[in-house]
XYZ file of C-alpha atoms in Angstrom:
468
model
C 85.394 -72.179 106.611
C 87.035 -75.521 106.008
C 90.302 -76.298 104.239
C 89.660 -78.690 101.288
C 91.953 -81.737 100.901
C 94.766 -81.459 98.376
C 94.128 -84.770 96.652
C 91.065 -86.926 95.858
C 89.775 -88.968 98.832
C 88.183 -92.394 99.140
C 84.638 -92.845 100.490
C 85.699 -93.707 104.043
C 88.019 -90.670 104.190
C 85.156 -88.365 103.142
C 82.920 -90.012 105.754
C 85.511 -89.467 108.458
C 85.863 -85.779 107.526
C 82.094 -85.350 107.506
C 81.696 -86.895 110.958
C 84.320 -84.566 112.430
C 82.569 -81.521 110.883
C 80.451 -79.506 113.345
C 77.274 -79.473 111.190
C 77.408 -82.635 109.044
C 74.084 -81.804 107.327
C 75.746 -78.988 105.338
C 79.205 -80.564 105.054
C 79.124 -81.046 101.247
C 77.849 -77.548 100.601
C 80.463 -75.895 102.829
C 83.201 -78.083 101.348
C 82.263 -77.165 97.757
C 82.175 -73.461 98.664
C 85.687 -73.798 100.058
C 86.884 -75.626 96.969
C 85.668 -72.750 94.812
C 87.323 -70.244 97.123
C 90.649 -72.085 97.263
C 90.417 -73.080 93.586
C 90.916 -76.772 94.405
C 91.914 -79.235 91.679
C 88.860 -80.525 89.789
C 89.634 -84.182 90.546
C 89.383 -83.470 94.299
C 85.912 -81.997 93.789
C 85.012 -84.868 91.497
C 85.906 -87.424 94.148
C 83.453 -85.717 96.533
C 80.732 -85.684 93.839
C 81.245 -89.400 93.201
C 81.050 -90.085 96.935
C 77.771 -88.104 97.237
C 76.262 -89.902 94.240
C 77.131 -93.309 95.725
C 75.838 -92.448 99.204
C 72.615 -90.663 98.181
C 71.861 -92.209 94.825
C 71.944 -88.789 93.189
C 73.496 -85.320 93.460
C 71.469 -82.293 94.546
C 71.078 -79.430 92.053
C 72.912 -76.877 94.204
C 75.989 -79.141 94.532
C 76.155 -79.594 90.760
C 76.031 -75.794 90.344
C 78.898 -75.366 92.820
C 80.962 -78.000 90.985
C 80.125 -76.233 87.738
C 81.376 -72.943 89.212
C 84.727 -74.561 89.955
C 85.005 -75.977 86.413
C 84.164 -72.570 84.893
C 86.723 -70.888 87.135
C 89.375 -73.229 85.730
C 88.176 -73.322 82.126
C 87.571 -77.102 82.167
C 85.474 -77.216 78.986
C 84.802 -80.944 78.762
C 83.747 -81.059 82.427
C 81.412 -78.089 81.858
C 79.801 -79.973 78.984
C 79.463 -83.131 81.060
C 77.801 -81.266 83.939
C 75.439 -79.601 81.471
C 74.419 -82.968 80.031
C 73.808 -84.395 83.521
C 71.762 -81.364 84.523
C 69.699 -81.405 81.323
C 68.829 -85.053 81.859
C 67.952 -84.620 85.527
C 66.255 -81.200 85.517
C 64.168 -80.075 82.577
C 64.732 -76.376 83.272
C 67.750 -74.764 84.918
C 67.697 -71.472 86.783
C 69.581 -68.329 85.795
C 72.615 -68.996 88.028
C 73.409 -72.253 86.219
C 72.830 -70.705 82.788
C 75.120 -67.788 83.672
C 77.900 -70.209 84.584
C 77.402 -72.446 81.551
C 77.310 -69.554 79.088
C 80.325 -67.875 80.693
C 82.308 -71.112 80.788
C 81.536 -72.170 77.220
C 81.886 -68.733 75.650
C 85.484 -68.594 76.907
C 86.314 -71.902 75.223
C 86.659 -73.323 71.704
C 83.078 -74.579 72.193
C 81.833 -70.967 72.219
C 79.081 -71.626 69.688
C 77.444 -73.886 72.220
C 77.036 -70.791 74.438
C 74.908 -69.280 71.649
C 72.701 -72.382 71.653
C 72.291 -72.043 75.406
C 71.396 -68.364 75.007
C 68.548 -69.439 72.695
C 67.452 -71.945 75.328
C 67.391 -69.235 78.020
C 65.291 -66.964 75.786
C 62.497 -69.543 75.788
C 62.077 -69.346 79.552
C 63.228 -65.874 80.627
C 64.935 -62.687 79.502
C 68.657 -63.504 79.387
C 70.818 -61.427 81.696
C 73.189 -58.732 80.524
C 76.066 -61.075 81.457
C 74.653 -63.835 79.193
C 74.641 -61.492 76.229
C 78.000 -59.958 76.983
C 79.713 -63.356 77.328
C 78.421 -64.325 73.873
C 79.302 -60.923 72.370
C 82.870 -61.171 73.637
C 83.182 -64.697 72.263
C 81.957 -63.510 68.849
C 84.364 -60.544 68.773
C 87.270 -62.780 69.802
C 86.548 -64.914 66.742
C 86.103 -61.825 64.537
C 82.417 -62.592 63.964
C 81.528 -58.907 64.156
C 78.167 -59.139 62.410
C 76.985 -61.684 64.970
C 78.358 -59.579 67.847
C 76.416 -56.519 66.673
C 73.229 -58.564 66.234
C 73.509 -59.702 69.856
C 74.212 -56.133 70.968
C 71.067 -54.791 69.258
C 69.009 -57.642 70.642
C 70.197 -56.809 74.137
C 69.315 -53.108 73.733
C 65.871 -54.100 72.462
C 65.378 -55.980 75.750
C 66.283 -52.818 77.708
C 69.532 -54.296 79.001
C 72.168 -51.615 79.563
C 75.546 -52.720 78.162
C 78.634 -52.308 80.342
C 81.342 -49.912 79.188
C 83.582 -52.947 79.097
C 81.623 -54.620 76.290
C 81.324 -51.359 74.333
C 85.088 -50.994 74.557
C 85.502 -54.554 73.239
C 83.745 -53.506 70.017
C 86.121 -50.595 69.437
C 89.151 -52.767 70.209
C 87.999 -55.591 67.908
C 87.202 -53.350 64.937
C 90.557 -51.604 64.902
C 92.014 -51.308 61.402
C 88.902 -52.638 59.644
C 87.714 -50.869 56.516
C 84.146 -52.204 56.531
C 81.738 -49.234 56.168
C 78.894 -51.179 57.818
C 80.997 -51.713 60.966
C 81.972 -48.043 61.035
C 78.294 -47.105 60.934
C 77.631 -49.451 63.870
C 80.394 -47.881 65.967
C 79.245 -44.342 65.175
C 75.830 -45.553 66.353
C 77.423 -46.699 69.597
C 78.884 -43.231 70.163
C 75.412 -41.775 69.612
C 74.108 -44.284 72.171
C 76.557 -42.733 74.675
C 75.171 -39.323 73.738
C 71.512 -40.333 74.088
C 72.096 -41.861 77.511
C 74.552 -39.309 78.833
C 77.227 -41.941 79.373
C 80.792 -40.758 79.856
C 83.540 -43.215 78.906
C 86.471 -43.599 81.288
C 90.054 -43.009 80.202
C 90.838 -46.518 78.912
C 87.618 -46.727 76.911
C 88.268 -43.217 75.528
C 91.730 -44.386 74.369
C 90.157 -47.330 72.557
C 87.810 -44.944 70.746
C 90.743 -42.704 69.781
C 92.842 -45.629 68.531
C 89.914 -47.013 66.533
C 89.343 -43.680 64.745
C 93.047 -43.326 63.978
C 93.226 -46.899 62.663
C 90.452 -46.545 60.037
C 92.230 -47.181 56.706
C 92.245 -43.974 54.662
C 90.152 -42.238 57.329
C 92.756 -39.594 58.245
C 91.262 -39.083 61.692
C 93.413 -37.550 64.443
C 92.504 -37.421 68.131
C 93.688 -34.944 70.786
C 92.893 -34.647 74.478
C 91.805 -31.192 75.518
C 89.786 -28.980 77.862
C 86.960 -26.942 76.370
C 87.033 -23.175 77.028
C 84.246 -21.678 79.160
C 82.872 -20.148 75.979
C 82.339 -23.665 74.607
C 85.092 -23.450 71.988
C 87.407 -26.417 71.396
C 91.032 -25.164 71.443
C 92.118 -27.974 69.095
C 89.747 -27.531 66.130
C 88.169 -24.165 67.119
C 84.752 -25.724 66.762
C 81.973 -24.267 68.931
C 80.236 -26.978 70.985
C 76.468 -27.223 71.192
C 74.828 -24.760 73.543
C 73.330 -26.200 76.728
C 70.358 -23.828 76.429
C 66.912 -25.013 75.378
C 64.828 -22.916 73.002
C 61.759 -21.205 74.480
C 59.562 -23.790 72.815
C 61.615 -26.737 74.109
C 61.608 -25.243 77.594
C 57.836 -24.710 77.673
C 57.284 -28.182 76.311
C 59.571 -29.723 78.936
C 57.980 -27.735 81.761
C 54.476 -28.835 80.779
C 55.531 -32.466 80.476
C 57.331 -32.535 83.826
C 54.446 -30.904 85.602
C 52.030 -33.330 83.953
C 53.985 -36.606 84.032
C 56.300 -36.216 86.993
C 54.552 -33.890 89.379
C 50.927 -34.828 88.810
C 51.279 -38.142 87.065
C 53.340 -40.257 89.433
C 52.859 -41.595 92.910
C 54.229 -38.368 94.302
C 51.349 -38.027 96.753
C 52.487 -41.129 98.585
C 55.385 -38.973 99.782
C 53.437 -35.749 100.386
C 49.777 -34.656 100.449
C 47.838 -32.734 97.788
C 47.247 -30.028 100.433
C 50.950 -29.650 101.147
C 51.821 -29.448 97.478
C 49.067 -26.886 96.920
C 50.448 -24.790 99.764
C 53.877 -25.058 98.164
C 52.552 -23.964 94.752
C 50.898 -20.915 96.302
C 54.109 -20.114 98.209
C 56.154 -20.310 94.986
C 53.687 -18.351 92.808
C 53.704 -15.479 95.319
C 57.481 -15.214 95.282
C 58.523 -16.000 91.709
C 61.000 -15.903 90.068
C 63.923 -17.532 91.902
C 67.473 -17.689 90.542
C 68.583 -20.777 92.436
C 66.573 -23.527 94.159
C 68.431 -25.596 96.777
C 67.577 -29.061 98.053
C 68.339 -28.167 101.682
C 68.367 -31.608 103.273
C 70.510 -33.064 100.515
C 73.022 -30.201 100.737
C 73.147 -30.384 104.540
C 74.888 -33.774 104.274
C 77.701 -32.554 102.025
C 80.369 -32.876 104.750
C 79.535 -35.710 107.102
C 81.731 -34.460 109.942
C 80.121 -31.026 110.057
C 76.857 -29.982 111.688
C 74.078 -30.189 109.070
C 72.928 -26.596 109.529
C 76.521 -25.379 109.106
C 76.846 -27.204 105.793
C 73.652 -25.605 104.574
C 74.707 -22.199 105.928
C 78.022 -22.387 104.012
C 76.237 -23.310 100.787
C 73.589 -20.579 101.131
C 76.213 -17.940 102.025
C 78.360 -18.918 99.081
C 75.456 -18.825 96.602
C 73.914 -15.658 98.064
C 77.108 -13.756 97.183
C 75.883 -13.630 93.596
C 72.902 -11.645 94.942
C 70.479 -14.057 93.311
C 67.110 -14.909 94.815
C 67.427 -18.206 96.604
C 64.782 -20.718 97.602
C 65.785 -23.426 100.070
C 63.575 -26.501 100.364
C 63.711 -27.572 103.984
C 61.917 -29.930 106.347
C 59.932 -28.991 109.434
C 62.387 -30.786 111.731
C 65.021 -28.176 110.797
C 63.089 -25.712 112.992
C 63.289 -27.874 116.117
C 66.542 -26.420 117.555
C 68.278 -29.824 117.783
C 71.976 -30.736 117.913
C 72.106 -30.640 114.099
C 69.813 -27.668 113.561
C 70.665 -24.594 115.658
C 67.917 -21.967 115.785
C 70.396 -19.073 115.635
C 72.031 -20.337 112.417
C 68.644 -21.061 110.842
C 67.577 -17.468 111.579
C 70.680 -16.063 109.888
C 70.047 -18.192 106.811
C 66.445 -17.095 106.557
C 67.643 -13.523 106.094
C 69.598 -14.610 102.994
C 67.044 -16.884 101.301
C 63.380 -17.871 101.140
C 62.661 -21.151 102.948
C 59.805 -23.583 102.473
C 59.551 -26.201 105.223
C 57.762 -29.361 104.107
C 56.515 -32.224 106.282
C 59.267 -34.591 107.343
C 58.213 -37.363 104.964
C 58.044 -35.281 101.792
C 59.778 -36.072 98.536
C 61.976 -33.087 97.658
C 62.615 -33.706 93.986
C 59.144 -32.815 92.740
C 59.217 -29.585 94.777
C 62.687 -28.818 93.430
C 61.684 -29.388 89.796
C 58.461 -27.426 90.140
C 60.056 -24.327 91.691
C 62.980 -24.327 89.254
C 60.882 -24.793 86.116
C 58.256 -22.237 87.175
C 60.995 -19.637 87.741
C 62.008 -19.672 84.088
C 64.901 -20.636 81.858
C 67.561 -18.798 83.853
C 66.851 -20.598 87.146
C 69.307 -23.264 88.293
C 69.140 -25.827 91.065
C 71.459 -27.443 93.598
C 71.267 -31.098 94.644
C 73.664 -34.002 94.762
C 71.004 -36.310 93.345
C 70.938 -37.482 89.783
C 67.133 -37.258 89.401
C 67.056 -40.582 87.559
C 63.540 -41.593 88.581
C 62.044 -38.524 86.982
C 63.656 -39.182 83.661
C 62.053 -42.627 83.776
C 58.568 -41.101 84.286
C 58.838 -39.202 81.022
C 57.266 -41.427 78.455
C 59.082 -40.585 75.229
C 62.731 -40.378 74.355
C 62.798 -36.783 72.946
C 61.401 -35.443 76.239
C 63.836 -37.549 78.267
C 66.611 -36.145 76.108
C 65.412 -32.568 76.753
C 65.198 -33.266 80.483
C 68.782 -34.497 80.582
C 69.991 -31.541 78.521
C 68.155 -29.113 80.792
C 69.638 -30.873 83.818
C 73.188 -30.681 82.451
C 72.828 -26.956 81.863
C 71.067 -26.103 85.140
C 72.420 -28.337 87.891
C 75.044 -26.653 90.029
C 77.496 -29.163 91.450
C 79.574 -28.742 94.539
C 83.167 -29.593 95.159
C 83.764 -29.752 98.898
C 87.370 -28.581 99.215
C 89.842 -30.990 100.740
C 90.863 -28.804 103.671
C 87.220 -28.857 104.615
C 86.875 -25.097 105.090
C 85.104 -24.057 101.967
C 82.412 -25.323 99.663
C 83.092 -24.565 96.027
C 80.517 -24.741 93.271
C 81.105 -25.725 89.693
C 78.836 -23.441 87.703
C 76.428 -25.011 85.229
C 78.121 -25.131 81.825
C 77.146 -22.941 78.886
C 77.942 -25.712 76.419
C 76.379 -29.145 76.388
C 78.445 -31.918 77.927
C 77.566 -34.919 75.752
C 79.147 -36.763 72.835
C 78.629 -34.592 69.739
C 79.576 -34.665 66.073
C 79.520 -32.467 62.975
C 80.508 -35.331 60.676
C 84.103 -34.118 60.330
C 84.637 -33.746 64.071
C 83.673 -35.721 67.155
C 83.869 -34.359 70.684
C 83.703 -36.926 73.465
C 83.671 -35.958 77.156
C 85.393 -38.551 79.364
C 86.081 -39.301 83.023
C 89.471 -40.091 84.507
C 88.201 -43.100 86.380
C 85.665 -45.803 85.731
C 82.294 -45.224 87.410
C 79.679 -47.933 87.214
C 76.930 -45.708 88.490
C 75.766 -42.768 86.456
C 76.975 -39.495 87.841
C 75.419 -36.049 87.830
C 78.903 -34.526 87.679
C 79.784 -33.760 84.091
C 83.387 -34.313 83.044
C 85.685 -31.430 82.230
C 87.992 -33.415 79.949
C 87.406 -34.013 76.264
C 88.677 -36.042 73.332
C 88.548 -34.026 70.111
C 88.706 -36.114 66.928
C 88.905 -34.431 63.559
C 89.366 -35.454 59.948
C 92.609 -34.088 58.598
């Protein structure tokens, strides 16, 4: 790291600094990085750029991008435009890093429409990034150009870009108090997008949704925070939430599709062999049905400071109390009597549950899905994974939706207790934990904290919104 000067320097001063620097070949690059980090005044950076241009006859692309980053950081709109013009003249096509900076910098300024022009330019050479779209969307909402903002949002979804919760929240904040029926329809659509993709808003986003509903002129909506009863009834409006159960037909359909697309249709046999999976199928068929299927290796890591076999033993003991039939998916190395896998403990567990030991390289998820689905509608499963890859293998959206719904109603989640003694399980819910509406009511599950990654843990807190 190098401390940038506080004021612009003359050529000989820059030369002196460069000579004293331990690796002069990268002096300019290191200096620009420091200027960005210390947020140096733009004229200091400019004096270095001028010096480079005079010494070398031109300025390398990467130095221009670093200078651009500094200008964007400080909102120096006219400088951003100047750099863009220089770059366009010198390099016919820019790469995504430069476009990201230019679009971000311009969309935050009074020249925000120029960011839209740049977005069009990016589209000709690549798929714009989520950040490109979101910068332009935020600029449009700031200037109350809601129609444009929604157009950009739909375009981004069509390109399979997943919007951040932050940009979704911006829409609800910007439309507060507006009477426009078209906009209302768009925002209801956004709530259904959360439902389709099993996305749970965090507390601040949930508040924005609540405030938007309550601000609709003449809408008479009222929102209340609540916890849903185990029976699935909302204590605020007494409405019964959707059941998490699939119909027989839906279940059979889902089972067939998963066995076809996920278990036989993917590259599963890179992780296991057809022989091993056949042996597993025979093992399962001879012992059906199970009540709970446990991903043993996954569960054995639940408390990092505890021996793996003890973690698994605690989980099996806890679940066996319900007298259900348990199947634990294990790996052959669990039988090796190692420091993590004690033979004695493994023996005790095998008296409480059926075990299938796969080769050490196997992929557990397909085994887990197969055994659970073959056991029937009542069977649940235990893993800390989210099973995202399998949803992606299912080719159409109704089946993906069924898979998610089945997962929400059948995945048992653990809560390792703080004192570390006990493992507690949150039972699978009887009602479906997704955004839902009857037209006169909306029920929106939300999380206390923001989570960027999708979580398999469903929230227990709800926003109930009803028309008075």
